[in-house]
Amino acid sequence: FSYGIDEAIVLANRGGGKTLSVAVLHLANGFWKGGHDTSHIGAIEVQAKRCYGHYSRLVRRETFRALVPSPHIRATDWLNGSHIEILPGTEMQTQGGHPNLVAYDELDSAKSRQPYENAKAMPMSFEDEGVERPGQFIVTSTRVNVRGLMQRALDEALEAGIPIFEWCILDTIKPCCDDMPDCQHAAFLKPYWPENAGRPAGWRSVADVERHYRRAAQDTWLAQYLCRKPELGQLIYGNFSDNNIDAGKAEYKKGQTILLGGDWGFTDPCHITLCQLRDDLPGGPALTQFDEIVVKTKNKFYEMRGTLDHLRFEVVKYERHAADNAESKVYLSKKLLPDIVRKHRSARTVVQVMD
């Protein structure tokens, strides 16, 4: 609101108040900044309408009613010249207009990256009583899975030094008693409560949070409620077995346990390990690490190709199909060399074990 930042990423849990908070920001800009122009983009149109619904209810209050005589379905004009519009996250809708502020809501629900890239080019600087103000761009979302746009936005923000604001469901809880979080009602949260975090000061009851905890799968709870790491369910590393490992090209022994590990010390999911426990080597049992993963796919599987590119696989072989290029085979490789382990020192978690 005070132009202290011109770009920010907001990562928060489901039901964490992201959309309502952005609606309040839009209201404050419309009320206090005459002539301010805002575009609110929903990754899907229904999400944009949710924010605008919050906004419309706020401007109907007596304090603002006289200043906003006729809120419309997709846009609102204030008597002081301020304007807000809602847009769906499509390529066409994000190619035009240069407002003072652009908010992109629930980025991880977006179907493609291009509308997001278009939206980043929309905000423009402007003069405010002789003072130049920066155009502002805000992204809000829950992070769902590792190959989603929100994870990529977070990675890029860390590299570019863009501020990241983060909270999770623990920050939204309303204390149920003076002993919170050590009371019996919140015992299910004890494994997740940060050390020395103190009492929460939110608005959601412990009972409501517990209902969501019981319904959610563990990876969903960690990703969408605690915001600790994205879900692993859609990674393409699964199902290593005797059937799809080429024993002729790998130091691999059939029937021995395979360990697949991911490094979550940072947000980058690219640092992985693939190992096998060997009990047939001289000197006794040992852990053998593979130095490369090779994946074969077809040219037509664009989504998988995009995921492999995001995880930094490189094309090592291309077999063209003469009749249909979509059927052409693509071999991609990712090196898992010891220097990766040395450079990326943090806790590693085994996420999958196969006998």
GROMACS .gro file of C-alpha atoms in nm:
model
  355
    1PHE     CA    1   0.000   0.000   0.000
    2SER     CA    2   0.280   0.243   0.086
    3TYR     CA    3   0.489   0.148  -0.223
    4GLY     CA    4   0.761  -0.008  -0.009
    5ILE     CA    5   0.780  -0.301  -0.253
    6ASP     CA    6   0.699  -0.330  -0.621
    7GLU     CA    7   0.676  -0.710  -0.642
    8ALA     CA    8   0.596  -0.987  -0.395
    9ILE     CA    9   0.507  -1.355  -0.374
   10VAL     CA   10   0.256  -1.466  -0.109
   11LEU     CA   11   0.254  -1.836  -0.015
   12ALA     CA   12  -0.016  -1.942   0.228
   13ASN     CA   13  -0.244  -2.232   0.314
   14ARG     CA   14  -0.592  -2.316   0.191
   15GLY     CA   15  -0.838  -2.099   0.380
   16GLY     CA   16  -0.554  -1.877   0.498
   17GLY     CA   17  -0.718  -1.547   0.399
   18LYS     CA   18  -0.505  -1.471   0.092
   19THR     CA   19  -0.793  -1.367  -0.132
   20LEU     CA   20  -0.966  -1.161   0.137
   21SER     CA   21  -0.639  -0.984   0.221
   22VAL     CA   22  -0.591  -0.887  -0.144
   23ALA     CA   23  -0.952  -0.760  -0.158
   24VAL     CA   24  -0.883  -0.537   0.144
   25LEU     CA   25  -0.572  -0.402  -0.031
   26HIS     CA   26  -0.780  -0.321  -0.341
   27LEU     CA   27  -1.035  -0.144  -0.121
   28ALA     CA   28  -0.767   0.065   0.051
   29ASN     CA   29  -0.610   0.164  -0.281
   30GLY     CA   30  -0.949   0.262  -0.424
   31PHE     CA   31  -1.045   0.468  -0.119
   32TRP     CA   32  -0.719   0.646  -0.043
   33LYS     CA   33  -0.556   0.678  -0.388
   34GLY     CA   34  -0.763   0.876  -0.633
   35GLY     CA   35  -0.714   0.761  -0.993
   36HIS     CA   36  -0.553   0.432  -0.890
   37ASP     CA   37  -0.596   0.156  -1.149
   38THR     CA   38  -0.602  -0.214  -1.046
   39SER     CA   39  -0.630  -0.538  -1.242
   40HIS     CA   40  -0.708  -0.851  -1.043
   41ILE     CA   41  -0.637  -1.172  -1.235
   42GLY     CA   42  -0.760  -1.513  -1.128
   43ALA     CA   43  -0.569  -1.813  -1.259
   44ILE     CA   44  -0.918  -1.942  -1.326
   45GLU     CA   45  -1.211  -1.701  -1.364
   46VAL     CA   46  -1.402  -1.832  -1.065
   47GLN     CA   47  -1.107  -1.742  -0.841
   48ALA     CA   48  -1.109  -1.384  -0.968
   49LYS     CA   49  -1.481  -1.367  -0.892
   50ARG     CA   50  -1.420  -1.486  -0.535
   51CYS     CA   51  -1.189  -1.192  -0.469
   52TYR     CA   52  -1.426  -0.949  -0.639
   53GLY     CA   53  -1.709  -1.090  -0.427
   54HIS     CA   54  -1.516  -0.998  -0.111
   55TYR     CA   55  -1.443  -0.656  -0.258
   56SER     CA   56  -1.805  -0.590  -0.359
   57ARG     CA   57  -1.933  -0.675  -0.011
   58LEU     CA   58  -1.683  -0.433   0.141
   59VAL     CA   59  -1.771  -0.138  -0.085
   60ARG     CA   60  -2.140  -0.180  -0.002
   61ARG     CA   61  -2.072  -0.081   0.357
   62GLU     CA   62  -2.199   0.259   0.460
   63THR     CA   63  -1.849   0.411   0.476
   64PHE     CA   64  -1.789   0.346   0.106
   65ARG     CA   65  -2.136   0.329  -0.046
   66ALA     CA   66  -2.154   0.696  -0.145
   67LEU     CA   67  -1.809   0.681  -0.305
   68VAL     CA   68  -1.886   0.377  -0.521
   69PRO     CA   69  -2.237   0.436  -0.654
   70SER     CA   70  -2.263   0.139  -0.890
   71PRO     CA   71  -2.026  -0.161  -0.861
   72HIS     CA   72  -2.056  -0.367  -1.178
   73ILE     CA   73  -2.007  -0.738  -1.233
   74ARG     CA   74  -1.653  -0.713  -1.369
   75ALA     CA   75  -1.538  -0.362  -1.281
   76THR     CA   76  -1.590  -0.082  -1.030
   77ASP     CA   77  -1.533   0.292  -1.074
   78TRP     CA   78  -1.492   0.519  -0.772
   79LEU     CA   79  -1.599   0.882  -0.779
   80ASN     CA   80  -1.236   0.977  -0.711
   81GLY     CA   81  -1.131   0.816  -1.039
   82SER     CA   82  -1.001   0.488  -0.902
   83HIS     CA   83  -1.083   0.177  -1.102
   84ILE     CA   84  -1.061  -0.201  -1.054
   85GLU     CA   85  -1.133  -0.479  -1.303
   86ILE     CA   86  -1.127  -0.857  -1.275
   87LEU     CA   87  -0.979  -1.074  -1.548
   88PRO     CA   88  -0.952  -1.447  -1.610
   89GLY     CA   89  -0.597  -1.576  -1.649
   90THR     CA   90  -0.597  -1.623  -2.026
   91GLU     CA   91  -0.338  -1.511  -2.281
   92MET     CA   92  -0.578  -1.268  -2.447
   93GLN     CA   93  -0.696  -1.102  -2.125
   94THR     CA   94  -0.342  -1.052  -1.994
   95GLN     CA   95  -0.198  -0.895  -2.307
   96GLY     CA   96  -0.360  -0.554  -2.279
   97GLY     CA   97  -0.379  -0.275  -2.022
   98HIS     CA   98  -0.113  -0.125  -1.799
   99PRO     CA   99  -0.261  -0.060  -1.454
  100ASN     CA  100  -0.079   0.059  -1.144
  101LEU     CA  101  -0.121  -0.274  -0.964
  102VAL     CA  102  -0.171  -0.629  -1.088
  103ALA     CA  103  -0.263  -0.914  -0.853
  104TYR     CA  104  -0.244  -1.273  -0.978
  105ASP     CA  105  -0.452  -1.499  -0.752
  106GLU     CA  106  -0.399  -1.876  -0.703
  107LEU     CA  107  -0.116  -1.908  -0.952
  108ASP     CA  108  -0.085  -2.283  -0.900
  109SER     CA  109  -0.430  -2.332  -1.057
  110ALA     CA  110  -0.311  -2.182  -1.386
  111LYS     CA  111  -0.316  -2.413  -1.686
  112SER     CA  112  -0.021  -2.254  -1.866
  113ARG     CA  113   0.269  -2.022  -1.794
  114GLN     CA  114   0.216  -1.763  -2.070
  115PRO     CA  115  -0.069  -1.565  -1.906
  116TYR     CA  116   0.147  -1.532  -1.593
  117GLU     CA  117   0.439  -1.403  -1.798
  118ASN     CA  118   0.206  -1.160  -1.976
  119ALA     CA  119   0.070  -1.036  -1.643
  120LYS     CA  120   0.418  -0.954  -1.515
  121ALA     CA  121   0.456  -0.704  -1.799
  122MET     CA  122   0.127  -0.525  -1.726
  123PRO     CA  123   0.197  -0.294  -1.426
  124MET     CA  124   0.348   0.044  -1.514
  125SER     CA  125   0.495   0.321  -1.301
  126PHE     CA  126   0.300   0.644  -1.265
  127GLU     CA  127   0.325   0.992  -1.114
  128ASP     CA  128   0.156   1.067  -0.784
  129GLU     CA  129   0.161   1.441  -0.704
  130GLY     CA  130   0.500   1.477  -0.870
  131VAL     CA  131   0.642   1.158  -0.720
  132GLU     CA  132   0.705   0.856  -0.942
  133ARG     CA  133   0.544   0.541  -0.803
  134PRO     CA  134   0.641   0.193  -0.923
  135GLY     CA  135   0.393  -0.037  -1.088
  136GLN     CA  136   0.325  -0.329  -0.853
  137PHE     CA  137   0.283  -0.702  -0.912
  138ILE     CA  138   0.157  -0.942  -0.646
  139VAL     CA  139   0.122  -1.320  -0.670
  140THR     CA  140  -0.077  -1.519  -0.416
  141SER     CA  141  -0.125  -1.894  -0.410
  142THR     CA  142  -0.117  -2.218  -0.221
  143ARG     CA  143   0.159  -2.446  -0.350
  144VAL     CA  144   0.011  -2.777  -0.458
  145ASN     CA  145   0.273  -2.983  -0.640
  146VAL     CA  146   0.634  -2.965  -0.734
  147ARG     CA  147   0.580  -2.900  -1.104
  148GLY     CA  148   0.324  -2.623  -1.056
  149LEU     CA  149   0.375  -2.259  -1.149
  150MET     CA  150   0.389  -2.150  -0.785
  151GLN     CA  151   0.697  -2.363  -0.719
  152ARG     CA  152   0.864  -2.212  -1.023
  153ALA     CA  153   0.767  -1.860  -0.914
  154LEU     CA  154   0.918  -1.926  -0.569
  155ASP     CA  155   1.241  -2.057  -0.723
  156GLU     CA  156   1.267  -1.752  -0.947
  157ALA     CA  157   1.188  -1.516  -0.661
  158LEU     CA  158   1.471  -1.661  -0.450
  159GLU     CA  159   1.715  -1.611  -0.736
  160ALA     CA  160   1.595  -1.256  -0.811
  161GLY     CA  161   1.564  -1.141  -0.450
  162ILE     CA  162   1.188  -1.084  -0.473
  163PRO     CA  163   1.020  -1.072  -0.127
  164ILE     CA  164   0.830  -1.386  -0.027
  165PHE     CA  165   0.564  -1.360   0.243
  166GLU     CA  166   0.456  -1.688   0.394
  167TRP     CA  167   0.216  -1.821   0.654
  168CYS     CA  168   0.045  -2.154   0.718
  169ILE     CA  169  -0.259  -2.299   0.894
  170LEU     CA  170  -0.082  -2.282   1.232
  171ASP     CA  171  -0.083  -1.901   1.203
  172THR     CA  172  -0.459  -1.895   1.149
  173ILE     CA  173  -0.561  -2.089   1.463
  174LYS     CA  174  -0.758  -1.922   1.740
  175PRO     CA  175  -0.628  -2.028   2.085
  176CYS     CA  176  -0.871  -2.263   2.257
  177CYS     CA  177  -0.722  -2.214   2.607
  178ASP     CA  178  -0.430  -2.061   2.793
  179ASP     CA  179  -0.222  -2.377   2.749
  180MET     CA  180  -0.240  -2.366   2.371
  181PRO     CA  181  -0.052  -2.527   2.192
  182ASP     CA  182   0.028  -2.773   2.474
  183CYS     CA  183  -0.335  -2.858   2.552
  184GLN     CA  184  -0.497  -3.193   2.477
  185HIS     CA  185  -0.731  -3.039   2.218
  186ALA     CA  186  -0.435  -2.952   1.996
  187ALA     CA  187  -0.235  -3.272   2.054
  188PHE     CA  188  -0.262  -3.365   1.685
  189LEU     CA  189  -0.066  -3.048   1.598
  190LYS     CA  190   0.221  -3.112   1.837
  191PRO     CA  191   0.446  -3.287   1.579
  192TYR     CA  192   0.411  -2.988   1.346
  193TRP     CA  193   0.439  -2.701   1.593
  194PRO     CA  194   0.768  -2.506   1.556
  195GLU     CA  195   0.982  -2.490   1.866
  196ASN     CA  196   0.938  -2.167   2.066
  197ALA     CA  197   0.661  -2.053   1.830
  198GLY     CA  198   0.435  -1.937   2.112
  199ARG     CA  199   0.059  -1.907   2.108
  200PRO     CA  200  -0.122  -1.846   1.779
  201ALA     CA  201  -0.346  -1.543   1.725
  202GLY     CA  202  -0.573  -1.646   1.439
  203TRP     CA  203  -0.945  -1.690   1.380
  204ARG     CA  204  -0.999  -2.062   1.301
  205SER     CA  205  -1.107  -2.296   1.576
  206VAL     CA  206  -0.889  -2.591   1.670
  207ALA     CA  207  -1.184  -2.821   1.598
  208ASP     CA  208  -1.216  -2.687   1.243
  209VAL     CA  209  -0.843  -2.730   1.181
  210GLU     CA  210  -0.859  -3.085   1.316
  211ARG     CA  211  -1.140  -3.172   1.074
  212HIS     CA  212  -0.923  -3.062   0.783
  213TYR     CA  213  -0.629  -3.255   0.927
  214ARG     CA  214  -0.833  -3.575   0.942
  215ARG     CA  215  -0.962  -3.537   0.586
  216ALA     CA  216  -0.631  -3.454   0.418
  217ALA     CA  217  -0.372  -3.702   0.298
  218GLN     CA  218  -0.032  -3.656   0.460
  219ASP     CA  219   0.135  -3.501   0.155
  220THR     CA  220  -0.164  -3.267   0.109
  221TRP     CA  221  -0.146  -3.163   0.474
  222LEU     CA  222   0.225  -3.085   0.444
  223ALA     CA  223   0.192  -2.904   0.111
  224GLN     CA  224  -0.140  -2.719   0.116
  225TYR     CA  225  -0.188  -2.658   0.488
  226LEU     CA  226   0.161  -2.637   0.641
  227CYS     CA  227   0.322  -2.502   0.320
  228ARG     CA  228   0.638  -2.700   0.393
  229LYS     CA  229   0.697  -2.877   0.066
  230PRO     CA  230   0.503  -2.950  -0.252
  231GLU     CA  231   0.333  -3.282  -0.306
  232LEU     CA  232   0.544  -3.556  -0.463
  233GLY     CA  233   0.258  -3.749  -0.619
  234GLN     CA  234   0.313  -3.621  -0.972
  235LEU     CA  235   0.688  -3.667  -0.992
  236ILE     CA  236   0.805  -3.893  -1.274
  237TYR     CA  237   1.066  -4.084  -1.073
  238GLY     CA  238   0.832  -4.355  -0.948
  239ASN     CA  239   0.822  -4.727  -1.009
  240PHE     CA  240   1.189  -4.814  -1.047
  241SER     CA  241   1.203  -5.193  -1.057
  242ASP     CA  242   1.363  -5.490  -1.227
  243ASN     CA  243   1.133  -5.429  -1.523
  244ASN     CA  244   1.253  -5.080  -1.614
  245ILE     CA  245   1.618  -5.069  -1.508
  246ASP     CA  246   1.863  -5.174  -1.776
  247ALA     CA  247   2.093  -5.403  -1.576
  248GLY     CA  248   2.335  -5.416  -1.866
  249LYS     CA  249   2.413  -5.046  -1.836
  250ALA     CA  250   2.380  -4.996  -1.460
  251GLU     CA  251   2.561  -5.130  -1.158
  252TYR     CA  252   2.238  -5.288  -1.049
  253LYS     CA  253   2.153  -5.615  -0.877
  254LYS     CA  254   1.809  -5.768  -0.915
  255GLY     CA  255   1.616  -5.823  -0.594
  256GLN     CA  256   1.809  -5.563  -0.391
  257THR     CA  257   1.632  -5.269  -0.225
  258ILE     CA  258   1.620  -4.942  -0.423
  259LEU     CA  259   1.613  -4.608  -0.240
  260LEU     CA  260   1.481  -4.292  -0.406
  261GLY     CA  261   1.556  -3.973  -0.213
  262GLY     CA  262   1.466  -3.607  -0.255
  263ASP     CA  263   1.651  -3.314  -0.098
  264TRP     CA  264   1.413  -3.059   0.052
  265GLY     CA  265   1.676  -2.841   0.218
  266PHE     CA  266   1.580  -2.583  -0.044
  267THR     CA  267   1.270  -2.548  -0.261
  268ASP     CA  268   1.454  -2.695  -0.559
  269PRO     CA  269   1.335  -3.056  -0.613
  270CYS     CA  270   1.605  -3.126  -0.869
  271HIS     CA  271   1.856  -3.263  -0.620
  272ILE     CA  272   1.766  -3.629  -0.593
  273THR     CA  273   1.947  -3.952  -0.522
  274LEU     CA  274   1.882  -4.303  -0.652
  275CYS     CA  275   2.065  -4.574  -0.460
  276GLN     CA  276   2.061  -4.947  -0.404
  277LEU     CA  277   2.146  -5.144  -0.092
  278ARG     CA  278   2.395  -5.414  -0.200
  279ASP     CA  279   2.488  -5.713   0.017
  280ASP     CA  280   2.694  -5.895  -0.245
  281LEU     CA  281   2.995  -5.666  -0.263
  282PRO     CA  282   3.342  -5.732  -0.118
  283GLY     CA  283   3.369  -5.589   0.229
  284GLY     CA  284   3.007  -5.641   0.324
  285PRO     CA  285   2.680  -5.448   0.272
  286ALA     CA  286   2.711  -5.111   0.098
  287LEU     CA  287   2.499  -4.833  -0.048
  288THR     CA  288   2.556  -4.787  -0.422
  289GLN     CA  289   2.452  -4.458  -0.583
  290PHE     CA  290   2.354  -4.440  -0.949
  291ASP     CA  291   2.511  -4.151  -1.135
  292GLU     CA  292   2.244  -4.100  -1.402
  293ILE     CA  293   1.872  -4.141  -1.471
  294VAL     CA  294   1.753  -4.180  -1.830
  295VAL     CA  295   1.386  -4.134  -1.918
  296LYS     CA  296   1.225  -4.228  -2.250
  297THR     CA  297   0.910  -4.049  -2.362
  298LYS     CA  298   0.738  -3.939  -2.682
  299ASN     CA  299   0.736  -3.598  -2.840
  300LYS     CA  300   0.357  -3.571  -2.798
  301PHE     CA  301   0.368  -3.582  -2.418
  302TYR     CA  302   0.423  -3.208  -2.382
  303GLU     CA  303   0.329  -3.196  -2.015
  304MET     CA  304   0.582  -3.461  -1.922
  305ARG     CA  305   0.847  -3.294  -2.137
  306GLY     CA  306   0.779  -2.968  -1.953
  307THR     CA  307   0.818  -3.139  -1.617
  308LEU     CA  308   1.145  -3.301  -1.721
  309ASP     CA  309   1.273  -2.965  -1.842
  310HIS     CA  310   1.180  -2.805  -1.509
  311LEU     CA  311   1.370  -3.082  -1.328
  312ARG     CA  312   1.670  -3.013  -1.551
  313PHE     CA  313   1.676  -3.326  -1.762
  314GLU     CA  314   1.861  -3.286  -2.093
  315VAL     CA  315   1.786  -3.449  -2.428
  316VAL     CA  316   2.052  -3.711  -2.506
  317LYS     CA  317   1.888  -3.888  -2.799
  318TYR     CA  318   1.606  -3.821  -3.045
  319GLU     CA  319   1.448  -4.094  -3.261
  320ARG     CA  320   1.236  -3.933  -3.530
  321HIS     CA  321   0.913  -4.101  -3.642
  322ALA     CA  322   0.890  -4.054  -4.018
  323ALA     CA  323   0.510  -4.048  -4.042
  324ASP     CA  324   0.416  -3.857  -3.727
  325ASN     CA  325   0.658  -3.632  -3.539
  326ALA     CA  326   0.438  -3.650  -3.227
  327GLU     CA  327   0.529  -4.019  -3.205
  328SER     CA  328   0.902  -3.947  -3.215
  329LYS     CA  329   1.090  -4.088  -2.915
  330VAL     CA  330   1.291  -3.861  -2.686
  331TYR     CA  331   1.552  -3.981  -2.437
  332LEU     CA  332   1.637  -3.740  -2.154
  333SER     CA  333   1.908  -3.774  -1.893
  334LYS     CA  334   1.983  -3.625  -1.554
  335LYS     CA  335   2.322  -3.669  -1.393
  336LEU     CA  336   2.327  -3.760  -1.024
  337LEU     CA  337   2.695  -3.706  -0.962
  338PRO     CA  338   2.873  -3.679  -0.628
  339ASP     CA  339   2.947  -3.307  -0.681
  340ILE     CA  340   2.571  -3.242  -0.654
  341VAL     CA  341   2.573  -3.404  -0.313
  342ARG     CA  342   2.873  -3.200  -0.203
  343LYS     CA  343   2.725  -2.869  -0.319
  344HIS     CA  344   2.382  -2.930  -0.172
  345ARG     CA  345   2.443  -3.011   0.193
  346SER     CA  346   2.116  -3.045   0.381
  347ALA     CA  347   1.890  -3.319   0.516
  348ARG     CA  348   1.780  -3.582   0.268
  349THR     CA  349   1.458  -3.774   0.307
  350VAL     CA  350   1.387  -4.114   0.157
  351VAL     CA  351   1.050  -4.076  -0.012
  352GLN     CA  352   1.017  -4.417  -0.173
  353VAL     CA  353   1.159  -4.762  -0.097
  354MET     CA  354   1.113  -5.059  -0.329
  355ASP     CA  355   1.220  -5.416  -0.267
   0.00000   0.00000   0.00000
